[in-house]
Coordinates of C-alpha atoms and ligand atoms in Angstrom, one line a residue:
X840 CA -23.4 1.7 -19.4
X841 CA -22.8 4.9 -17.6
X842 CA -19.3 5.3 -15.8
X843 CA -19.0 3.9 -12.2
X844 CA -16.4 6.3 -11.4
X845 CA -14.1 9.0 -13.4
X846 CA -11.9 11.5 -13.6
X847 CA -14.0 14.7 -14.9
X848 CA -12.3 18.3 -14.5
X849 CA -10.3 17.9 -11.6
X850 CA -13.2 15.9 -9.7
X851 CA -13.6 12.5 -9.1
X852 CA -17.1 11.6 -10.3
X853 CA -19.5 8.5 -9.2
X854 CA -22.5 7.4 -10.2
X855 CA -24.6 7.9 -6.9
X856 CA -25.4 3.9 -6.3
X857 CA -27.1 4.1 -3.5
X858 CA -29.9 6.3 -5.7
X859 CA -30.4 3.4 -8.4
X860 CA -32.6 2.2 -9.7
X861 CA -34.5 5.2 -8.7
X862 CA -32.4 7.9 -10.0
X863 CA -29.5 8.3 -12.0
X864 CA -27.2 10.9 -10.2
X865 CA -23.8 11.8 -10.0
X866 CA -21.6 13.3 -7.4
X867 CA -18.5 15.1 -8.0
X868 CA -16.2 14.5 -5.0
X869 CA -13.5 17.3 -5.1
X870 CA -12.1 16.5 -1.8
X871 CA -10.5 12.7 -0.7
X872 CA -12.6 13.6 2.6
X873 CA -15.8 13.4 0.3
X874 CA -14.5 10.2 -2.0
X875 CA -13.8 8.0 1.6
X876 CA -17.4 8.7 2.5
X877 CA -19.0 7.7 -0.5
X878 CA -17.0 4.3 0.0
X879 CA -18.1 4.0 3.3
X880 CA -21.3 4.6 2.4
X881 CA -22.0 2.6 -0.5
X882 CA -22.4 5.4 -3.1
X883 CA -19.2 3.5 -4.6
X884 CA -19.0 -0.3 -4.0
X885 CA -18.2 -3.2 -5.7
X886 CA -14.5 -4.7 -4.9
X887 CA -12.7 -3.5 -7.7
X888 CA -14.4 0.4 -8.4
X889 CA -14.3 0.4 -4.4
X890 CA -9.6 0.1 -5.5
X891 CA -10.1 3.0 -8.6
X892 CA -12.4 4.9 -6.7
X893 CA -9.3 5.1 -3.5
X894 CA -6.8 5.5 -6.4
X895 CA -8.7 8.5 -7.7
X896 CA -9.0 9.6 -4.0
X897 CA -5.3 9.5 -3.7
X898 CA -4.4 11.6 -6.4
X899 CA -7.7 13.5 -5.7
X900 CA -6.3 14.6 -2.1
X901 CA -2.6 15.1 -3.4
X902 CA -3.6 17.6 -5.9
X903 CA -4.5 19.8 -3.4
X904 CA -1.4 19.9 -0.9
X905 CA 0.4 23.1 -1.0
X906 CA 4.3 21.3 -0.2
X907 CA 6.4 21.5 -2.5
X908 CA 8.8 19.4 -0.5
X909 CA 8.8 16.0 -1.1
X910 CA 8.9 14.7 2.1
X911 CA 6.4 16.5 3.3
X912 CA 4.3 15.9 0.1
X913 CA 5.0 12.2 1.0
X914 CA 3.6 12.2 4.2
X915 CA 0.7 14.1 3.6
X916 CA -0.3 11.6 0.6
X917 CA 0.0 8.6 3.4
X918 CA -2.1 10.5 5.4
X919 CA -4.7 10.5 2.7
X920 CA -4.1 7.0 2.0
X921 CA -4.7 5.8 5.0
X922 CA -7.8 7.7 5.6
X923 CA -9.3 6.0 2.3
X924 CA -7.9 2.4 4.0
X925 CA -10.1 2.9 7.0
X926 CA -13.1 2.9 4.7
X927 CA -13.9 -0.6 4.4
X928 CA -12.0 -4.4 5.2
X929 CA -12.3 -6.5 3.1
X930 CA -12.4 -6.0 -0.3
X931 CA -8.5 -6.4 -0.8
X932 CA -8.9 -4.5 -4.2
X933 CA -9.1 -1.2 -1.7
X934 CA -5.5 -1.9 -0.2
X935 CA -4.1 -3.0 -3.6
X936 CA -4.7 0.4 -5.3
X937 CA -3.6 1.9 -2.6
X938 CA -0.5 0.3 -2.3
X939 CA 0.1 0.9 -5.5
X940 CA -0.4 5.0 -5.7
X941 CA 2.2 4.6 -2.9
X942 CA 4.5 2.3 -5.4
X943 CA 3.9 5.3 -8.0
X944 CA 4.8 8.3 -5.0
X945 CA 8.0 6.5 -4.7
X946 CA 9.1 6.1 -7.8
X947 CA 8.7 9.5 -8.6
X948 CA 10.6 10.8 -6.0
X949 CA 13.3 12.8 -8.2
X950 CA 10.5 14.6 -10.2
X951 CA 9.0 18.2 -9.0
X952 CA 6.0 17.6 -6.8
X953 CA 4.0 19.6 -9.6
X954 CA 5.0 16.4 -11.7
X955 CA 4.5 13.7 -9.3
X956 CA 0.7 15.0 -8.7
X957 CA 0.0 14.3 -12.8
X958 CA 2.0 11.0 -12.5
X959 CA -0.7 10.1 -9.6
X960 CA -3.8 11.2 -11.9
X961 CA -1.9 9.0 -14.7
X962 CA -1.8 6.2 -12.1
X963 CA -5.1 6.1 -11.1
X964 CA -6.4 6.3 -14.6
X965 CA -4.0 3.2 -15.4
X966 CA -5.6 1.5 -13.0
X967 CA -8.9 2.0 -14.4
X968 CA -8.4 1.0 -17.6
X969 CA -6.6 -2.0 -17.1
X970 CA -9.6 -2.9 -14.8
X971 CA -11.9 -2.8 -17.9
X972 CA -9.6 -4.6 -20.1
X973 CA -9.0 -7.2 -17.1
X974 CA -12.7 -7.8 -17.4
X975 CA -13.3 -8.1 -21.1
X976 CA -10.4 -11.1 -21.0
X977 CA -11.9 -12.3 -17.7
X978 CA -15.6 -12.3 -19.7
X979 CA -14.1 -14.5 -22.6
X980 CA -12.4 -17.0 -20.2
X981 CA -15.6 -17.5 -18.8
X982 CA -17.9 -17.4 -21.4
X983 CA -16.6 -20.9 -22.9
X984 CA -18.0 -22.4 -19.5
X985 CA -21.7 -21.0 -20.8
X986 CA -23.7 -23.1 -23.3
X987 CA -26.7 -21.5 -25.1
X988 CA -30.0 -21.5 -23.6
X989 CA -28.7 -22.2 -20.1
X990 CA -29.4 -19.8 -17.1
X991 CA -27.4 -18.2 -14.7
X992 CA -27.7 -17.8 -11.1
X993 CA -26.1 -14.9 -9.5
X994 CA -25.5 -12.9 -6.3
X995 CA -25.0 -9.9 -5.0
X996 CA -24.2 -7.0 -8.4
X997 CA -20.3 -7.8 -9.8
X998 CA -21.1 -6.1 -12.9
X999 CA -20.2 -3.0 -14.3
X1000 CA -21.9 -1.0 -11.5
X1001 CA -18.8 -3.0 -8.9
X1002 CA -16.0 -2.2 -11.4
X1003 CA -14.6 0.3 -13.7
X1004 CA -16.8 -1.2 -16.5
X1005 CA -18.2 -4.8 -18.1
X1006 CA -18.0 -6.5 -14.7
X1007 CA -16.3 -9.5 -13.6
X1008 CA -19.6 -12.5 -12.7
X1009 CA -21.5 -10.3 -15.2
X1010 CA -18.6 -10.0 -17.6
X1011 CA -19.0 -13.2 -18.1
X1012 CA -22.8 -13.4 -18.4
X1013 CA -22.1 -9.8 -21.3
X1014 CA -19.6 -12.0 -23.3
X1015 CA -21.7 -14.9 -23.1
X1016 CA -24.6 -13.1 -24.4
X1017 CA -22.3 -10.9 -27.3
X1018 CA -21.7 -14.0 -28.6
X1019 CA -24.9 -14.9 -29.3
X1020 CA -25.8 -17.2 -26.6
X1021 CA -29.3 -16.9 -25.5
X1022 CA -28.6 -17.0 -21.6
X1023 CA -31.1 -15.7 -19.0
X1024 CA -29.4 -14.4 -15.7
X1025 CA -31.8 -14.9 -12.0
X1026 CA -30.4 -12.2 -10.2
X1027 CA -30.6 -12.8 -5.9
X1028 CA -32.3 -9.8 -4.4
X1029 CA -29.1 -10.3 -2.0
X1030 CA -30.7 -8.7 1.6
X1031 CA -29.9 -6.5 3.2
X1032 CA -29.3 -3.9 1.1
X1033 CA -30.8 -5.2 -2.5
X1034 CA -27.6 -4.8 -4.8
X1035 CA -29.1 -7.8 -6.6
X1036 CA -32.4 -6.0 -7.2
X1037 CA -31.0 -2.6 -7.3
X1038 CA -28.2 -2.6 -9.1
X1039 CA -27.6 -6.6 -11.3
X1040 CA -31.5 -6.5 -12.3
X1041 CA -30.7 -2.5 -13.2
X1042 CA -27.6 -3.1 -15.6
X1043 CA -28.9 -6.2 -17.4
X1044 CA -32.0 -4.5 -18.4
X1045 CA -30.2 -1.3 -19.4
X1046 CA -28.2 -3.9 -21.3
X1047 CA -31.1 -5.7 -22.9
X1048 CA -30.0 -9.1 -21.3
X1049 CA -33.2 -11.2 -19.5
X1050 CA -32.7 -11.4 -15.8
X1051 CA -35.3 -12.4 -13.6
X1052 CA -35.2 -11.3 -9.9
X1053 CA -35.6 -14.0 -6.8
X1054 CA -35.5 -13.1 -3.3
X1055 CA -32.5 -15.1 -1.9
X1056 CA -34.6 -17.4 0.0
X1057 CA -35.9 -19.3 -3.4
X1058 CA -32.8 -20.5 -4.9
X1059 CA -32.5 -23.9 -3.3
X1060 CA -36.2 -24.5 -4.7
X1061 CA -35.0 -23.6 -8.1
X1062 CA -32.2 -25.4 -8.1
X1063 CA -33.8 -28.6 -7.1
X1064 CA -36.6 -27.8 -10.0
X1065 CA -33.3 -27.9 -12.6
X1066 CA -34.0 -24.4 -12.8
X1067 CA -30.4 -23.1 -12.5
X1068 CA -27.2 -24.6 -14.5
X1069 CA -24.4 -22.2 -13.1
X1070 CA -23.7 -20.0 -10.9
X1071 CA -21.3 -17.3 -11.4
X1072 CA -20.5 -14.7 -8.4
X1073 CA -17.7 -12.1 -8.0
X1074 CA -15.3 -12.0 -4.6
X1075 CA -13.9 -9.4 -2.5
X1076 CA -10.9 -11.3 -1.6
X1077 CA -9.6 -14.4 -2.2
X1078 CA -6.7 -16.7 0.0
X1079 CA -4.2 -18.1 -0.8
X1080 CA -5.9 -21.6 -0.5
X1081 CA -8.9 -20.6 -2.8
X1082 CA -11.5 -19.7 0.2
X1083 CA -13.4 -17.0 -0.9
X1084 CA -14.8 -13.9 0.9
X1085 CA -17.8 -11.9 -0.8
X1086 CA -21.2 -10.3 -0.2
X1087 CA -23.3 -12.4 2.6
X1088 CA -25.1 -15.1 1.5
X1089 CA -22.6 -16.2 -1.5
X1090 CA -21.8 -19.1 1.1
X1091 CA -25.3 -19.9 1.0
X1092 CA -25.8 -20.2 -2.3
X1093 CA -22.0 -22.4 -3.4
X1094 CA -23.4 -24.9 -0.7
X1095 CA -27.2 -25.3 -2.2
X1096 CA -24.9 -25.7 -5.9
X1097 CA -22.5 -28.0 -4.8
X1098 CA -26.0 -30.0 -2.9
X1099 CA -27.2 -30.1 -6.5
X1100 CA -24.6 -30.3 -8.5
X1101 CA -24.3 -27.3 -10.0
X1102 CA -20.7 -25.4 -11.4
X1103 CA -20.3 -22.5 -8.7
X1104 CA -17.7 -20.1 -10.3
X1105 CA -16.1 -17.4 -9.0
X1106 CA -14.6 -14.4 -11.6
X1107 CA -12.1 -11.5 -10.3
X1108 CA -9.0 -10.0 -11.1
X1109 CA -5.4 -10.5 -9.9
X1110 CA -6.5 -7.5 -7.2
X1111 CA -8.8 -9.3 -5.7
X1112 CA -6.3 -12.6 -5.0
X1113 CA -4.6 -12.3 -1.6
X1114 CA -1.7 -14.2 -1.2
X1115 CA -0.5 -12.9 1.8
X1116 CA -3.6 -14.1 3.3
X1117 CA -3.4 -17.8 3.9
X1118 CA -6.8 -18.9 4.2
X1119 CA -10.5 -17.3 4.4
X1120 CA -10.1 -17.5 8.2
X1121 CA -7.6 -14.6 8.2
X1122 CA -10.4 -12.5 5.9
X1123 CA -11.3 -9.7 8.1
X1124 CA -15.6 -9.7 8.0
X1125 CA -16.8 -6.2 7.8
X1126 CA -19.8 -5.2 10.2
X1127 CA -22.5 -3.1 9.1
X1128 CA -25.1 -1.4 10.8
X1129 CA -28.3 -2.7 12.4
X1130 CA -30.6 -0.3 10.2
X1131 CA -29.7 -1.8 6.9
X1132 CA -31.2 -5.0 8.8
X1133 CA -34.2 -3.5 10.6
X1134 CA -35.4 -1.4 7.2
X1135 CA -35.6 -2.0 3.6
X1136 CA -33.0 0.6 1.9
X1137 CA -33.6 3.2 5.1
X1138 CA -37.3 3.4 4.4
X1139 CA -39.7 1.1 5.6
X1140 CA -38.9 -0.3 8.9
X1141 CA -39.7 -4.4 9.3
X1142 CA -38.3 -4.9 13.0
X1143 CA -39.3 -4.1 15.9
X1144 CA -37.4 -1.1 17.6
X1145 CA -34.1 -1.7 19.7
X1146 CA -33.8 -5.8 18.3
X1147 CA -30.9 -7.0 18.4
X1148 CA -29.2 -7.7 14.9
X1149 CA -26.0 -9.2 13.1
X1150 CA -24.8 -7.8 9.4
X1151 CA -22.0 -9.2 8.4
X1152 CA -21.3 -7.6 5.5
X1153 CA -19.6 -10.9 3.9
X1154 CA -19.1 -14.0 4.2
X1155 CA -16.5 -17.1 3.3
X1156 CA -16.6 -19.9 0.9
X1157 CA -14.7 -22.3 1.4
X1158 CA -12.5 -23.5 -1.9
X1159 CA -14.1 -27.0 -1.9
X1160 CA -17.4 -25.3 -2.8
X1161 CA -15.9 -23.5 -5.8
X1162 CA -15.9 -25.5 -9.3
X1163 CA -13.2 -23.0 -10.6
X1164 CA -11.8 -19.4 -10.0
X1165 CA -12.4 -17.4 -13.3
X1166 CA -9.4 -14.8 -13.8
X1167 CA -7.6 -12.5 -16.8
X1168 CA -5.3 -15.4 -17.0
X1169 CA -7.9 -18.0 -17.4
X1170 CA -9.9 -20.6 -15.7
X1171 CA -8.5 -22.7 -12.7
X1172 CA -9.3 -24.6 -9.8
X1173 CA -8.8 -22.9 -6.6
X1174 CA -6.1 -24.5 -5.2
X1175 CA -4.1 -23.8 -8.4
X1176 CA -4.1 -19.8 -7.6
X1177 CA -1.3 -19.3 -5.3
X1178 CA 1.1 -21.1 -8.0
X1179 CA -0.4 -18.9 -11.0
X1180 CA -0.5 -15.6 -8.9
X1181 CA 2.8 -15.5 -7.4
X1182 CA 4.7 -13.5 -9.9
Ligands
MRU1557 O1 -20.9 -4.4 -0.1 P1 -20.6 -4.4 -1.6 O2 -21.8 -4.0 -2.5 O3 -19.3 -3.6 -1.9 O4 -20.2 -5.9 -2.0 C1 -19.9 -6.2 -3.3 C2 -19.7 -7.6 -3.5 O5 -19.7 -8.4 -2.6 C3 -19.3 -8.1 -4.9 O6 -19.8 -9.3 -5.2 C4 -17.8 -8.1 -5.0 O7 -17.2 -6.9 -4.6 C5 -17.3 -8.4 -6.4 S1 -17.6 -7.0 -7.4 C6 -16.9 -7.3 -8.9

């Protein structure tokens, strides 16, 4: 797979996703200004590349303050971190990375400022590679929950395209299939703006694995035809309780599995677990705009001028709709994550 996001020359590069599966391009952000747009605007997405892409952005933006003061230096990296905060609300992954650049400013509060810029590149890269190697475990955890021949129902893209690499649902679906299980993936289109058919129909065929594409409207029928034996989605933040928030129409989907008796599982990363938020009611519910609603992708229009329209960019699932919450330090129930994440 080609790299989500890296550090290239001095530049924070990202794979353009709002361009796929049209056109592979890249754009080299060498400002934070430029890195917090391409968040808000979905070039970057994808909970946990959404958290390196704002680390990069940190150390991105510090690199090019002129104090050699550290106080000053320290206030003009919060500046820059909260201007990557105010992207986008709910994938906690964003905040997480954040904090932690911050965690790394501090602690290298005795060095030259000179110093403390390459310990925030270092950071940031740190970040990304533990988010791959977070996935790979996550992948074999959840592989033994795959048998051979069976067929996976996902939603929204939580592969490599929404991390730093191998993907967390998908992660599971890659180890699966590397060892040897003859799987078959139906990727939801996941409307309004087609990351299921864009981007999780996209990867799996650059990666060879069969995926079929539905529109989101035919998984019930499937499922009742015995058509789908798991589902496996990714999150954007998950409670304390186990609720999960992630892309609209995940809800949907755990309450048509759990109607036919069908494993929903959820994969993500410590990052992604929120124990400071109690339950999914808390989750703050990012709005989008009405023109991802009205058009297909910006281009044709399928609504009638001036309509009025809700886009909710997410939604909640409650924990008694999730069969098990698939991690880097293994598989549990949803209930059992506040005990297991609190150190
Ligand atoms: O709006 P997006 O494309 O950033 O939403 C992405 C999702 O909802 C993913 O399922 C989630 O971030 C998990 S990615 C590993």
């Amino acid at each position: 797979m080609v790299p989500t996001v890296e550090w290239k020359e001095g530049a924070v590069r990202l794979l353009d996703q709002s361009q796929l599966p049209e056109k592979v391009v890249f754009l080299d952000c060498r400002d934070y200004q430029t890195v917090a747009r391409a968040i808000r605007e979905l070039l970057v997405r994808g909970a946990p590349a959404i958290g390196v892409t704002a680390a990069m952005g940190v150390a991105l933006g510090s690199n090019s303050l002129k104090s050699s003061q550290f106080d000053e230096f320290s206030k003009e990296v919060h500046e820059i971190c909260d201007a990557l905060a105010a992207t986008r609300p709910t994938a906690v992954n964003l905040f997480w990375a954040i904090e932690r650049m911050k965690r790394a400013l501090a602690e290298s509060r005795q060095l030259p400022v000179e110093a403390i810029k390459r310990r925030l590149v270092d950071e940031s890269q740190r970040i990304l590679d533990e988010d791959i190697a977070m996935n790979k475990t996550m992948g074999r955890y959840g592989a033994v929950l795959v048998q051979d021949g069976q067929t996976i129902l996902t939603h929204c893209n939580a592969g490599a395209l929404a991390t730093a690499g191998y993907g967390t649902a998908l992660g599971v679906v890659r180890a699966a299939w590397e060892q040897g299980k003859k799987i078959r993936v139906l990727a939801d289109e996941t409307r309004p703006v087609l990351q299921g058919a864009r981007l999780t129909a996209w990867e799996l065929m650059q990666d060879g694995i069969p995926v079929t594409l539905i529109t989101d409207n035919m998984a019930g029928a499937l499922m009742r035809q015995g058509l789908v034996h798991l589902c496996v989605v990714g999150a954007d933040r998950i409670a304390a309780n186990g609720d999960v928030a992630n892309k609209i129409g995940t809800y949907s989907v755990a309450v048509l599995a759990k109607a036919h008796g069908i494993p929903f599982y959820v994969a993500a990363p410590y990052s992604t677990i929120d124990l400071n938020t109690p339950s999914g009611e808390q989750i703050p519910i990012e709005q989008r705009q009405p023109g991802e609603v009205t058009s297909i992708c910006g281009k044709a229009v399928v609504a009638p001028v001036g309509v009025p329209v809700l886009n909710p960019a997410f939604d909640v699932t409650p924990a008694a709709y999730i069969t098990a919450i698939i991690t880097e330090r293994g598989v549990f129930k949803p209930g059992e994550l506040a005990e297991r994440f609190r150190t």
